[in-house]
CSV table of C-alpha atoms in Angstrom, one decimal:
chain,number,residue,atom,x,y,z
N,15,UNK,CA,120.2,180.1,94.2
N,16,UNK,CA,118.8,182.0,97.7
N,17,UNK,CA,115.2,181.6,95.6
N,18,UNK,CA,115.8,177.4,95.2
N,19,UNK,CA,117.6,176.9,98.1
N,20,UNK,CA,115.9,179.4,101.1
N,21,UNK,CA,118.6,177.9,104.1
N,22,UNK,CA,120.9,179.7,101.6
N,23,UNK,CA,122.8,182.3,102.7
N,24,UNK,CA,124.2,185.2,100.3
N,25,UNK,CA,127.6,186.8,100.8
N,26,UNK,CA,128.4,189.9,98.5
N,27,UNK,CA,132.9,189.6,98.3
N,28,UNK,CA,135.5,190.3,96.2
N,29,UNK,CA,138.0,187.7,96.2
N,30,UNK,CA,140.8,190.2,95.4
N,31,UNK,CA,140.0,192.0,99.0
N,32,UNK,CA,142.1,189.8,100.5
N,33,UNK,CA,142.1,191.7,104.0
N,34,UNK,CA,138.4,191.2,104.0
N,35,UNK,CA,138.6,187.4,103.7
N,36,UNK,CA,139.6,186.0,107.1
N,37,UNK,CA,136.9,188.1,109.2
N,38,UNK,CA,134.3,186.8,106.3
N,39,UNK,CA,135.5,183.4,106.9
N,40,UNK,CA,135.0,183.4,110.0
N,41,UNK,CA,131.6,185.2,110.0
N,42,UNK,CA,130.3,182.5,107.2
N,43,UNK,CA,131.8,179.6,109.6
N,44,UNK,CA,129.7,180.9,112.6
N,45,UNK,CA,126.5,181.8,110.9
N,46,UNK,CA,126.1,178.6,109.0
N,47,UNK,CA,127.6,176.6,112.6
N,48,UNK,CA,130.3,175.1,111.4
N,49,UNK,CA,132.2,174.2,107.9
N,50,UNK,CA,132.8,170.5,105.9
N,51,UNK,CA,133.3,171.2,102.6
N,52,UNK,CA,134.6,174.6,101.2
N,53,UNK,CA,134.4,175.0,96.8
N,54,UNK,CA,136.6,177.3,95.2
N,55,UNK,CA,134.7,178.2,92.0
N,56,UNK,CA,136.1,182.1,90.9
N,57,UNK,CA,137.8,182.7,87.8
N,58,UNK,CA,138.3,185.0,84.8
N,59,UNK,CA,139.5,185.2,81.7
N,60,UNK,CA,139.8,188.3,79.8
N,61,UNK,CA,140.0,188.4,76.1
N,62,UNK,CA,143.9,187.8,74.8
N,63,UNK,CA,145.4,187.6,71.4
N,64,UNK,CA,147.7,186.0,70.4
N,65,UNK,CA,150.1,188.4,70.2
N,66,UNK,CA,149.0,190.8,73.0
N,67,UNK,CA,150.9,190.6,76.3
N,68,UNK,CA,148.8,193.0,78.8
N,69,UNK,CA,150.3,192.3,82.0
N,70,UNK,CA,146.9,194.4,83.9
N,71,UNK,CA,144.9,191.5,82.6
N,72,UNK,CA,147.6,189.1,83.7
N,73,UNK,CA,147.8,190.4,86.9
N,74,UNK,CA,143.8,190.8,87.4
N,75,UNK,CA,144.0,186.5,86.6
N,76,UNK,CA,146.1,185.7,88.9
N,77,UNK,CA,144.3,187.2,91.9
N,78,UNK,CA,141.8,186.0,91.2
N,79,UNK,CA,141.9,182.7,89.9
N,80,UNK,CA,145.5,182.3,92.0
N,81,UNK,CA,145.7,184.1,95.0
N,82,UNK,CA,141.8,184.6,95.9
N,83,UNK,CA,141.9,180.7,96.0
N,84,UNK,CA,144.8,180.4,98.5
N,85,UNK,CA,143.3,183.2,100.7
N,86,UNK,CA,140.3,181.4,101.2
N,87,UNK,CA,141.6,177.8,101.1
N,88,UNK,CA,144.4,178.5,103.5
N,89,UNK,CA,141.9,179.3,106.1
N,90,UNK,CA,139.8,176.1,105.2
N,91,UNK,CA,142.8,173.9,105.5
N,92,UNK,CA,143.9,175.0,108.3
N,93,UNK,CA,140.3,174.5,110.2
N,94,UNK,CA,139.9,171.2,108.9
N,95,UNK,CA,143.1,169.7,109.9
N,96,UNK,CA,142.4,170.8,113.2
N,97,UNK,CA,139.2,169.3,113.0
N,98,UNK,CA,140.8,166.3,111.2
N,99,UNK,CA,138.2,166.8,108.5
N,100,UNK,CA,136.2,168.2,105.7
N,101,UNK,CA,136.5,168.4,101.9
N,102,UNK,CA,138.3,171.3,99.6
N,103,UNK,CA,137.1,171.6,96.9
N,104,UNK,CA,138.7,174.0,93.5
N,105,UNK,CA,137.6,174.3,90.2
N,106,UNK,CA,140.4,175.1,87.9
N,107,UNK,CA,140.7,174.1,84.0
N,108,UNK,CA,142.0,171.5,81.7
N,109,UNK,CA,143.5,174.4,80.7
N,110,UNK,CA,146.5,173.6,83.3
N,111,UNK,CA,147.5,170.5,81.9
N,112,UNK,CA,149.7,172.7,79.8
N,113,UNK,CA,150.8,176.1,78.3
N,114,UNK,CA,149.0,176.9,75.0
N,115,UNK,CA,149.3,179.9,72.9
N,116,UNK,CA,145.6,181.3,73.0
N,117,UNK,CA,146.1,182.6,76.9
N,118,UNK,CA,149.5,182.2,78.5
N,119,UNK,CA,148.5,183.5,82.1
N,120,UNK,CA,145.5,181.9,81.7
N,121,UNK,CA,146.9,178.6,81.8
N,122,UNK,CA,149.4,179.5,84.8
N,123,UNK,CA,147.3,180.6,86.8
N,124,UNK,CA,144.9,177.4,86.5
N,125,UNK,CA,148.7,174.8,86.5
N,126,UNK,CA,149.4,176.9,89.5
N,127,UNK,CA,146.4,176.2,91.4
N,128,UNK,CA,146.3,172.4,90.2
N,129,UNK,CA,149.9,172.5,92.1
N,130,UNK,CA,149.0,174.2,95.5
N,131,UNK,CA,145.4,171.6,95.0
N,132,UNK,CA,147.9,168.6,95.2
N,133,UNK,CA,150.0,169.8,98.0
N,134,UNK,CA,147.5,170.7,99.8
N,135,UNK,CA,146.0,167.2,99.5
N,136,UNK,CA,149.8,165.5,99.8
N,137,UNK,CA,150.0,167.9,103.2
N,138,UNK,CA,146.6,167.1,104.4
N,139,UNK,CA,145.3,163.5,103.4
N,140,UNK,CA,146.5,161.6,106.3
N,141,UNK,CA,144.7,164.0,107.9
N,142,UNK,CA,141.0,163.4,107.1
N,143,UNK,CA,140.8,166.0,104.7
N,144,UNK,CA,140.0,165.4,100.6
N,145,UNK,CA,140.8,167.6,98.4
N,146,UNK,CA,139.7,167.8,94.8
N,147,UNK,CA,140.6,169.2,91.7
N,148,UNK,CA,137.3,169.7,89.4
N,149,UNK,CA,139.2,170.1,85.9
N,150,UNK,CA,136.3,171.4,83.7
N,151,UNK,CA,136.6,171.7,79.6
N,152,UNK,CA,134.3,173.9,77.8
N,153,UNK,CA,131.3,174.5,79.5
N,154,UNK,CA,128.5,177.2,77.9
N,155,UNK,CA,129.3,180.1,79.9
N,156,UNK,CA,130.8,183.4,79.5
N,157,UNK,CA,134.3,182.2,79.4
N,158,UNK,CA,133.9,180.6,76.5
N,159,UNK,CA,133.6,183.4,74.4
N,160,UNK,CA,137.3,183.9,74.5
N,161,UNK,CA,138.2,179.9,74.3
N,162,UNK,CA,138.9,179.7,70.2
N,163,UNK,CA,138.0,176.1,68.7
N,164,UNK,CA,135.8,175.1,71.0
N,165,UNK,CA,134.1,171.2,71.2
N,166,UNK,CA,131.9,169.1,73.8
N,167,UNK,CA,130.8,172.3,75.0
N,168,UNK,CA,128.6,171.4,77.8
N,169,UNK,CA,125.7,173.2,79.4
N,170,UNK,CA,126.7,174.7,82.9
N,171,UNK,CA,123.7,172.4,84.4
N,172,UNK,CA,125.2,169.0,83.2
N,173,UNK,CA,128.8,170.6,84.3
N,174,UNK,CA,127.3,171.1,88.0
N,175,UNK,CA,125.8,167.9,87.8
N,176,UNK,CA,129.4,166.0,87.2
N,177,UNK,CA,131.3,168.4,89.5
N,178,UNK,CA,128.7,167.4,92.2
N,179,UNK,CA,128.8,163.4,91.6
N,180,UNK,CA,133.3,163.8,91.7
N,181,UNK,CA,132.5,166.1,94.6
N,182,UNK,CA,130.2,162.8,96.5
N,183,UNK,CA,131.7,160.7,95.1
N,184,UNK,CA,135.6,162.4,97.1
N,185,UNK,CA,137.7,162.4,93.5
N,186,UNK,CA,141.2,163.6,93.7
N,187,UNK,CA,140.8,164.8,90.2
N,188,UNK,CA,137.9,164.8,87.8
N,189,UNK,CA,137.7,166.1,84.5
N,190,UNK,CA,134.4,167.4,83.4
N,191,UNK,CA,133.1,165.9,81.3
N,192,UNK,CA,134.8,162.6,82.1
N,193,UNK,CA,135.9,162.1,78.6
N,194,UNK,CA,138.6,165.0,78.8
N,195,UNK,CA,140.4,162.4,80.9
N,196,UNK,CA,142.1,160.9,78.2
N,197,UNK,CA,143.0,164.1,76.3
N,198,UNK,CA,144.3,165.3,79.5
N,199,UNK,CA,146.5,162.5,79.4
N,200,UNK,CA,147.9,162.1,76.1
N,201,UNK,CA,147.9,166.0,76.2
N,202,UNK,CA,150.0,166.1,79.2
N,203,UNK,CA,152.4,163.4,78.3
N,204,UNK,CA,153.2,164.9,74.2
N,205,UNK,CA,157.1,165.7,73.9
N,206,UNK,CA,157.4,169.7,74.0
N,207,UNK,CA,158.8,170.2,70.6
N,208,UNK,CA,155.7,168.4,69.4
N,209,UNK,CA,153.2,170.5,71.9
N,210,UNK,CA,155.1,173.6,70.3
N,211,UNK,CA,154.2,172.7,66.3
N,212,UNK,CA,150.4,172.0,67.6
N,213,UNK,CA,149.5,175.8,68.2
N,214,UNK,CA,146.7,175.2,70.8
């Protein structure tokens, strides 16, 4: 990115150090002069079968695509309802729309953050502040090596692309690609004893 983009400026960070995050945010803030939009991209997802219940892993997911997220966004809300603006910005999953079998923690931790996105943007919208919820599918990436049954697999480009045009464009929620709208949907709104015979 630093090699395409030379006003870019790299941070090495761990978003599990969560004692290192608010002196980082505030170093970023005052090297780059200022802050408007803040993205929330980290996340993992270890390997889990179906029957395996490794709470190490779990725990390791909910760091980081949980808790790292509220560290750093925390500090962003904060500054821009002073400020009375700016955009936040988190990449979770379709994955949250509800609990499946393949990864359990997984899908928590991704509902989770869809949760904290929305009250954040219930808390802070008369504000000045959007916030968005990118909700990606399956995108070609290392994650997807441990996402079973996989279709409309997108490249990460064309991902980036969409994420960017819901990002200009200040979506509350986008699904990428758009057509996982409608399966979000009609996903979200299937009777639990049905969801339950489904095993996905």
């Amino acid at each position: 990115v630093c090699q395409e983009i030379p006003s870019a400026i790299p941070y090495v960070h761990d978003v599990t150090d969560y004692n290192a995050i608010p002196d980082l945010f505030g170093k970023i803030t005052q090297d780059i002069g200022g802050l408007d939009m803040i993205i929330y991209v980290a996340g993992i997802q270890p390997p889990v079968a179906t029957d395996e219940y490794n709470t190490q892993k779990d725990k390791a997911m909910i760091e980081t695509n949980l808790i790292g997220a509220i560290a750093w966004l925390n500090l962003a809300a904060a500054r821009f309802e002073r400020a009375q603006q700016g955009q936040i910005v988190g990449i979770s999953s379709i994955a949250g729309d509800r609990g499946r079998v393949g990864s359990p923690v997984y899908n928590a931790s991704k509902a989770s953050l869809n949760t904290y996105l929305e009250a954040l943007r219930n808390r802070l919208s008369k504000k000045g502040v959007t916030v968005t919820t990118i909700k990606p599918g399956f995108v070609d990436t290392v994650l997807l090596e441990n996402a079973p049954k996989t279709f409309w697999v997108i490249s990460p480009d064309k991902a980036a692309a969409a994420i960017f045009t819901a990002v200009q464009k200040k979506r509350q929620i986008a699904y990428v690609p758009a057509r996982w709208a409608m399966v979000g949907l009609i996903v979200r709104h299937i009777p639990s004893f049905v969801f339950r015979r489904l095993s996905f």
